[in-house]
Amino acid sequence: MKNLHLSFLMLFVFFSAFSQKNDVKITTEKLTESIYILKGQGGNIGLFVGEESVFMIDDQFAPLTPKILSAIKKITTKPVKYLVNSHWHGDHTGGNENMQKAGALIIAQENVRKRMNTESKVRGKIKKASPKEALPVITFSDNMMLHINNDDILVSHVHNAHTDGDAIIYFTANNVVHMGDAYFQGKFPYIDLNSGGNVNGVIAAAEKVILLSDENTKIIPGHGNVSNRKELIEYKNMLIDLKNKIQLEMNNGKSLEEVIKNKEITKDYAKFSGWINEERIKTAIYKSLEK
């Protein structure tokens, strides 16, 4: 009887997960004449459509690939030729194998391939290595340029931010930047310490894009709505303020537990609380500074 209950539980979990993916709708928003953002379940997808080729940033989860491709076909009949992974997490790379089979050439920072190619621990859970077919084919260390669709696209590594393999993608002619999970619009960021993430890198990533951008730049975050330079500056200032306050507490000998209990540290930033709440962002920053 116990095994029977366990079997029913496993079936319930499977069909619940399947149903959730089945209910997901892929929405599209046009940012410029050739750049779109696609939303579904997972990280925001960037799409650059031109006469020469289709360039894509991230691909969410594997079960969503047919819906994502269907949404793209409503925009263009051309296949996706290039796919850049902004980092290695599954809500941004889960569709890699499907996209590679569909003909996309996958590009990522070298640490993305390394982490996808090994067993890892994410949020306390073990994630098995990805199949060979899902791995990036072209990797880079710091920066690379792609010259397609009459635009010069900068794909630039931001060191130890959300992870150790983050890339921002800047469409210079279109004045659009995709920041991946180095930027959570309107929310505290998820800093994946186990994947080499650090608050200093998140701040540096924001500073880099602030330098590249102007008041007309459209900024695509890894999660959230399309943003702008003003919002990104507010996000950066919030993180610098929290970092400085927590560093001061650490200099005064305060433990992590004492910092977590000190509600004064984050009282001005309650609106940024979400999946990463005030306790979790204080913990991430404290542990970042310990390193």
Tab-separated table of C-alpha atoms in Angstrom:
chain	number	residue	atom	x	y	z
A	1	MET	CA	0.000	0.000	0.000
A	2	LYS	CA	2.853	2.352	0.841
A	3	ASN	CA	4.450	1.750	-2.582
A	4	LEU	CA	1.080	2.337	-4.244
A	5	HIS	CA	0.707	5.701	-2.498
A	6	LEU	CA	4.233	6.618	-3.533
A	7	SER	CA	3.484	5.735	-7.156
A	8	PHE	CA	0.360	7.903	-7.139
A	9	LEU	CA	2.349	10.759	-5.611
A	10	MET	CA	5.023	10.516	-8.295
A	11	LEU	CA	2.374	10.456	-11.037
A	12	PHE	CA	0.664	13.490	-9.469
A	13	VAL	CA	3.953	15.445	-9.397
A	14	PHE	CA	4.733	14.478	-13.009
A	15	PHE	CA	1.331	15.426	-14.392
A	16	SER	CA	1.240	18.633	-12.330
A	17	ALA	CA	4.593	19.697	-13.804
A	18	PHE	CA	3.412	18.703	-17.294
A	19	SER	CA	0.170	20.629	-16.839
A	20	GLN	CA	2.043	23.743	-15.704
A	21	LYS	CA	4.218	23.679	-18.829
A	22	ASN	CA	1.143	22.920	-20.954
A	23	ASP	CA	-0.649	25.998	-19.596
A	24	VAL	CA	2.231	28.370	-20.300
A	25	LYS	CA	1.612	30.979	-22.984
A	26	ILE	CA	4.456	32.598	-24.881
A	27	THR	CA	3.925	36.330	-25.308
A	28	THR	CA	5.912	38.647	-27.551
A	29	GLU	CA	6.694	42.347	-27.336
A	30	LYS	CA	8.322	44.351	-30.108
A	31	LEU	CA	11.079	46.672	-28.852
A	32	THR	CA	12.528	47.933	-32.143
A	33	GLU	CA	11.924	47.170	-35.818
A	34	SER	CA	14.002	44.006	-35.455
A	35	ILE	CA	14.226	43.115	-31.730
A	36	TYR	CA	11.589	41.364	-29.641
A	37	ILE	CA	11.255	39.995	-26.125
A	38	LEU	CA	9.482	36.676	-25.564
A	39	LYS	CA	8.079	35.706	-22.171
A	40	GLY	CA	6.816	32.361	-20.971
A	41	GLN	CA	8.140	30.433	-18.007
A	42	GLY	CA	11.768	31.133	-17.162
A	43	GLY	CA	14.172	33.824	-18.254
A	44	ASN	CA	13.243	36.511	-20.749
A	45	ILE	CA	14.117	35.566	-24.339
A	46	GLY	CA	15.618	38.125	-26.698
A	47	LEU	CA	15.026	37.790	-30.448
A	48	PHE	CA	16.842	39.699	-33.198
A	49	VAL	CA	15.267	39.238	-36.625
A	50	GLY	CA	16.935	40.373	-39.833
A	51	GLU	CA	17.091	39.570	-43.541
A	52	GLU	CA	20.271	37.530	-43.016
A	53	SER	CA	19.438	35.508	-39.930
A	54	VAL	CA	17.595	35.138	-36.622
A	55	PHE	CA	19.575	35.589	-33.405
A	56	MET	CA	18.168	34.410	-30.080
A	57	ILE	CA	19.142	34.918	-26.426
A	58	ASP	CA	18.184	32.086	-24.024
A	59	ASP	CA	15.512	29.426	-24.536
A	60	GLN	CA	13.741	28.692	-21.215
A	61	PHE	CA	12.701	25.042	-20.528
A	62	ALA	CA	12.788	22.116	-22.978
A	63	PRO	CA	9.012	21.359	-22.937
A	64	LEU	CA	8.331	24.940	-24.062
A	65	THR	CA	10.461	24.778	-27.240
A	66	PRO	CA	7.526	23.972	-29.598
A	67	LYS	CA	5.559	26.934	-28.220
A	68	ILE	CA	8.587	29.221	-28.435
A	69	LEU	CA	9.290	28.204	-32.037
A	70	SER	CA	5.614	28.672	-32.878
A	71	ALA	CA	5.723	32.202	-31.440
A	72	ILE	CA	8.865	32.959	-33.456
A	73	LYS	CA	7.197	31.705	-36.664
A	74	LYS	CA	4.512	34.342	-36.186
A	75	ILE	CA	7.289	36.939	-36.389
A	76	THR	CA	9.490	35.387	-39.095
A	77	THR	CA	9.653	32.250	-41.222
A	78	LYS	CA	13.444	32.156	-40.943
A	79	PRO	CA	15.013	29.579	-38.588
A	80	VAL	CA	17.077	30.593	-35.574
A	81	LYS	CA	20.716	30.550	-36.702
A	82	TYR	CA	22.470	31.813	-33.549
A	83	LEU	CA	21.619	31.287	-29.884
A	84	VAL	CA	23.490	32.941	-27.015
A	85	ASN	CA	23.108	31.672	-23.448
A	86	SER	CA	23.311	34.555	-20.964
A	87	HIS	CA	24.399	32.030	-18.276
A	88	TRP	CA	24.037	28.336	-17.470
A	89	HIS	CA	20.849	27.989	-15.392
A	90	GLY	CA	18.153	25.672	-16.715
A	91	ASP	CA	15.422	28.303	-17.046
A	92	HIS	CA	17.670	29.943	-19.670
A	93	THR	CA	19.340	26.894	-21.266
A	94	GLY	CA	16.761	24.120	-20.870
A	95	GLY	CA	15.800	24.266	-24.541
A	96	ASN	CA	19.384	24.116	-25.827
A	97	GLU	CA	19.262	20.536	-27.077
A	98	ASN	CA	16.026	21.179	-28.941
A	99	MET	CA	17.324	24.409	-30.458
A	100	GLN	CA	20.591	22.797	-31.529
A	101	LYS	CA	18.625	20.029	-33.266
A	102	ALA	CA	16.597	22.760	-34.970
A	103	GLY	CA	19.836	24.185	-36.409
A	104	ALA	CA	20.902	26.878	-33.937
A	105	LEU	CA	24.588	27.472	-33.253
A	106	ILE	CA	24.927	27.920	-29.480
A	107	ILE	CA	27.356	30.492	-28.055
A	108	ALA	CA	28.221	31.157	-24.406
A	109	GLN	CA	30.933	32.231	-22.010
A	110	GLU	CA	33.339	29.341	-21.361
A	111	ASN	CA	32.172	28.828	-17.760
A	112	VAL	CA	28.647	28.137	-19.031
A	113	ARG	CA	29.858	25.087	-20.939
A	114	LYS	CA	31.988	23.965	-17.985
A	115	ARG	CA	29.078	24.140	-15.540
A	116	MET	CA	26.591	22.539	-17.918
A	117	ASN	CA	29.085	19.747	-18.577
A	118	THR	CA	29.427	18.764	-14.900
A	119	GLU	CA	27.134	17.783	-12.046
A	120	SER	CA	26.286	20.861	-9.967
A	121	LYS	CA	24.374	21.946	-6.901
A	122	VAL	CA	21.683	24.580	-7.465
A	123	ARG	CA	19.571	25.881	-4.574
A	124	GLY	CA	20.433	22.797	-2.549
A	125	LYS	CA	19.543	20.328	-5.304
A	126	ILE	CA	21.880	18.250	-7.462
A	127	LYS	CA	21.650	19.005	-11.168
A	128	LYS	CA	23.075	16.385	-13.483
A	129	ALA	CA	25.371	17.300	-16.354
A	130	SER	CA	23.601	18.297	-19.560
A	131	PRO	CA	23.776	16.038	-22.625
A	132	LYS	CA	26.433	16.836	-25.200
A	133	GLU	CA	23.778	18.087	-27.627
A	134	ALA	CA	22.789	20.861	-25.178
A	135	LEU	CA	26.273	22.312	-24.692
A	136	PRO	CA	27.441	25.563	-26.302
A	137	VAL	CA	29.471	24.943	-29.453
A	138	ILE	CA	31.351	28.254	-29.420
A	139	THR	CA	32.709	29.689	-26.154
A	140	PHE	CA	34.607	32.873	-25.324
A	141	SER	CA	36.476	34.177	-22.297
A	142	ASP	CA	35.812	37.940	-22.086
A	143	ASN	CA	34.279	39.583	-25.160
A	144	MET	CA	33.215	38.732	-28.677
A	145	MET	CA	31.527	40.606	-31.501
A	146	LEU	CA	28.943	39.359	-33.969
A	147	HIS	CA	28.314	41.367	-37.116
A	148	ILE	CA	24.892	40.358	-38.434
A	149	ASN	CA	21.689	41.978	-39.651
A	150	ASN	CA	23.422	45.357	-40.059
A	151	ASP	CA	24.240	45.525	-36.364
A	152	ASP	CA	27.421	45.053	-34.337
A	153	ILE	CA	26.530	42.913	-31.335
A	154	LEU	CA	28.792	42.943	-28.286
A	155	VAL	CA	28.612	39.792	-26.175
A	156	SER	CA	30.543	40.679	-23.029
A	157	HIS	CA	31.407	38.610	-19.963
A	158	VAL	CA	30.587	40.226	-16.624
A	159	HIS	CA	32.733	38.522	-14.024
A	160	ASN	CA	31.242	36.764	-10.987
A	161	ALA	CA	27.861	38.491	-11.012
A	162	HIS	CA	24.768	36.274	-10.965
A	163	THR	CA	27.164	33.386	-11.747
A	164	ASP	CA	30.742	33.155	-13.038
A	165	GLY	CA	29.578	32.830	-16.649
A	166	ASP	CA	27.223	35.770	-17.184
A	167	ALA	CA	27.132	37.649	-20.454
A	168	ILE	CA	25.421	40.873	-21.425
A	169	ILE	CA	24.434	41.282	-25.063
A	170	TYR	CA	24.478	44.816	-26.475
A	171	PHE	CA	22.906	45.545	-29.873
A	172	THR	CA	24.798	48.728	-30.662
A	173	ALA	CA	22.764	49.955	-33.645
A	174	ASN	CA	19.411	49.081	-32.052
A	175	ASN	CA	20.428	50.462	-28.637
A	176	VAL	CA	19.122	47.412	-26.773
A	177	VAL	CA	20.904	45.453	-24.017
A	178	HIS	CA	19.986	42.000	-22.716
A	179	MET	CA	21.469	41.567	-19.227
A	180	GLY	CA	20.336	38.045	-18.377
A	181	ASP	CA	20.087	37.407	-14.643
A	182	ALA	CA	22.722	40.008	-13.853
A	183	TYR	CA	19.612	42.212	-13.597
A	184	PHE	CA	16.278	41.404	-11.953
A	185	GLN	CA	14.060	44.363	-12.831
A	186	GLY	CA	12.403	45.845	-9.744
A	187	LYS	CA	13.500	42.986	-7.466
A	188	PHE	CA	16.442	41.887	-5.356
A	189	PRO	CA	18.789	39.763	-7.493
A	190	TYR	CA	19.427	36.067	-7.069
A	191	ILE	CA	23.179	35.805	-6.458
A	192	ASP	CA	24.167	32.178	-7.045
A	193	LEU	CA	27.117	31.882	-4.672
A	194	ASN	CA	27.601	28.197	-5.532
A	195	SER	CA	28.090	29.160	-9.187
A	196	GLY	CA	30.625	31.899	-8.510
A	197	GLY	CA	28.128	34.731	-8.091
A	198	ASN	CA	28.974	37.783	-5.971
A	199	VAL	CA	27.278	41.088	-5.156
A	200	ASN	CA	30.354	43.005	-6.349
A	201	GLY	CA	29.978	41.448	-9.787
A	202	VAL	CA	26.269	42.287	-9.950
A	203	ILE	CA	27.090	45.905	-9.145
A	204	ALA	CA	29.902	45.932	-11.730
A	205	ALA	CA	27.544	44.512	-14.375
A	206	ALA	CA	25.035	47.297	-13.708
A	207	GLU	CA	27.798	49.904	-13.852
A	208	LYS	CA	28.997	48.524	-17.183
A	209	VAL	CA	25.559	48.758	-18.790
A	210	ILE	CA	24.983	52.220	-17.318
A	211	LEU	CA	28.165	53.344	-19.094
A	212	LEU	CA	27.063	51.740	-22.376
A	213	SER	CA	23.508	53.080	-22.277
A	214	ASP	CA	21.666	56.368	-22.607
A	215	GLU	CA	18.144	57.526	-21.724
A	216	ASN	CA	16.742	55.811	-24.834
A	217	THR	CA	18.356	52.405	-24.290
A	218	LYS	CA	15.948	49.503	-23.796
A	219	ILE	CA	17.265	47.065	-21.197
A	220	ILE	CA	15.998	43.485	-21.111
A	221	PRO	CA	16.423	41.907	-17.654
A	222	GLY	CA	16.675	38.186	-17.038
A	223	HIS	CA	13.352	38.447	-15.196
A	224	GLY	CA	10.843	41.260	-15.072
A	225	ASN	CA	9.727	43.918	-17.529
A	226	VAL	CA	11.717	45.811	-20.142
A	227	SER	CA	13.667	48.440	-18.257
A	228	ASN	CA	15.780	51.539	-18.794
A	229	ARG	CA	18.904	53.299	-17.571
A	230	LYS	CA	17.089	55.197	-14.802
A	231	GLU	CA	15.718	51.999	-13.247
A	232	LEU	CA	19.087	50.278	-13.559
A	233	ILE	CA	20.793	53.150	-11.712
A	234	GLU	CA	18.245	52.824	-8.891
A	235	TYR	CA	18.912	49.070	-8.763
A	236	LYS	CA	22.692	49.633	-8.641
A	237	ASN	CA	22.401	52.285	-5.912
A	238	MET	CA	20.202	49.980	-3.839
A	239	LEU	CA	22.800	47.195	-4.000
A	240	ILE	CA	25.687	49.545	-3.172
A	241	ASP	CA	23.793	50.901	-0.165
A	242	LEU	CA	22.968	47.412	1.136
A	243	LYS	CA	26.525	46.255	0.555
A	244	ASN	CA	27.963	49.229	2.466
A	245	LYS	CA	25.555	48.784	5.371
A	246	ILE	CA	26.286	45.076	5.668
A	247	GLN	CA	30.031	45.652	5.363
A	248	LEU	CA	29.816	48.138	8.236
A	249	GLU	CA	27.960	45.556	10.338
A	250	MET	CA	30.637	42.976	9.530
A	251	ASN	CA	33.400	45.441	10.429
A	252	ASN	CA	31.672	45.821	13.798
A	253	GLY	CA	31.814	42.068	14.351
A	254	LYS	CA	28.169	41.302	13.606
A	255	SER	CA	27.318	37.724	12.667
A	256	LEU	CA	25.126	36.709	9.741
A	257	GLU	CA	22.290	35.907	12.144
A	258	GLU	CA	22.529	39.408	13.651
A	259	VAL	CA	22.527	41.017	10.203
A	260	ILE	CA	19.465	39.003	9.178
A	261	LYS	CA	17.581	40.151	12.304
A	262	ASN	CA	18.494	43.802	11.681
A	263	LYS	CA	15.492	45.057	9.702
A	264	GLU	CA	16.912	48.584	9.518
A	265	ILE	CA	19.346	47.463	6.793
A	266	THR	CA	16.660	46.806	4.175
A	267	LYS	CA	13.782	48.962	5.473
A	268	ASP	CA	14.060	51.416	2.554
A	269	TYR	CA	13.932	48.658	-0.067
A	270	ALA	CA	10.896	46.570	0.865
A	271	LYS	CA	9.483	47.095	-2.641
A	272	PHE	CA	12.348	45.015	-4.065
A	273	SER	CA	11.362	41.974	-1.998
A	274	GLY	CA	10.064	39.024	-3.990
A	275	TRP	CA	11.317	35.491	-4.547
A	276	ILE	CA	14.553	36.839	-3.082
A	277	ASN	CA	13.279	38.450	0.096
A	278	GLU	CA	15.069	40.746	2.552
A	279	GLU	CA	16.559	37.873	4.516
A	280	ARG	CA	17.897	36.134	1.419
A	281	ILE	CA	19.485	39.246	-0.100
A	282	LYS	CA	21.195	40.081	3.219
A	283	THR	CA	22.486	36.513	3.398
A	284	ALA	CA	23.795	36.612	-0.183
A	285	ILE	CA	25.543	39.943	0.310
A	286	TYR	CA	27.041	38.911	3.670
A	287	LYS	CA	28.443	35.696	2.170
A	288	SER	CA	29.688	37.589	-0.894
A	289	LEU	CA	31.652	39.954	1.336
A	290	GLU	CA	33.040	37.052	3.377
A	291	LYS	CA	34.671	35.827	0.186
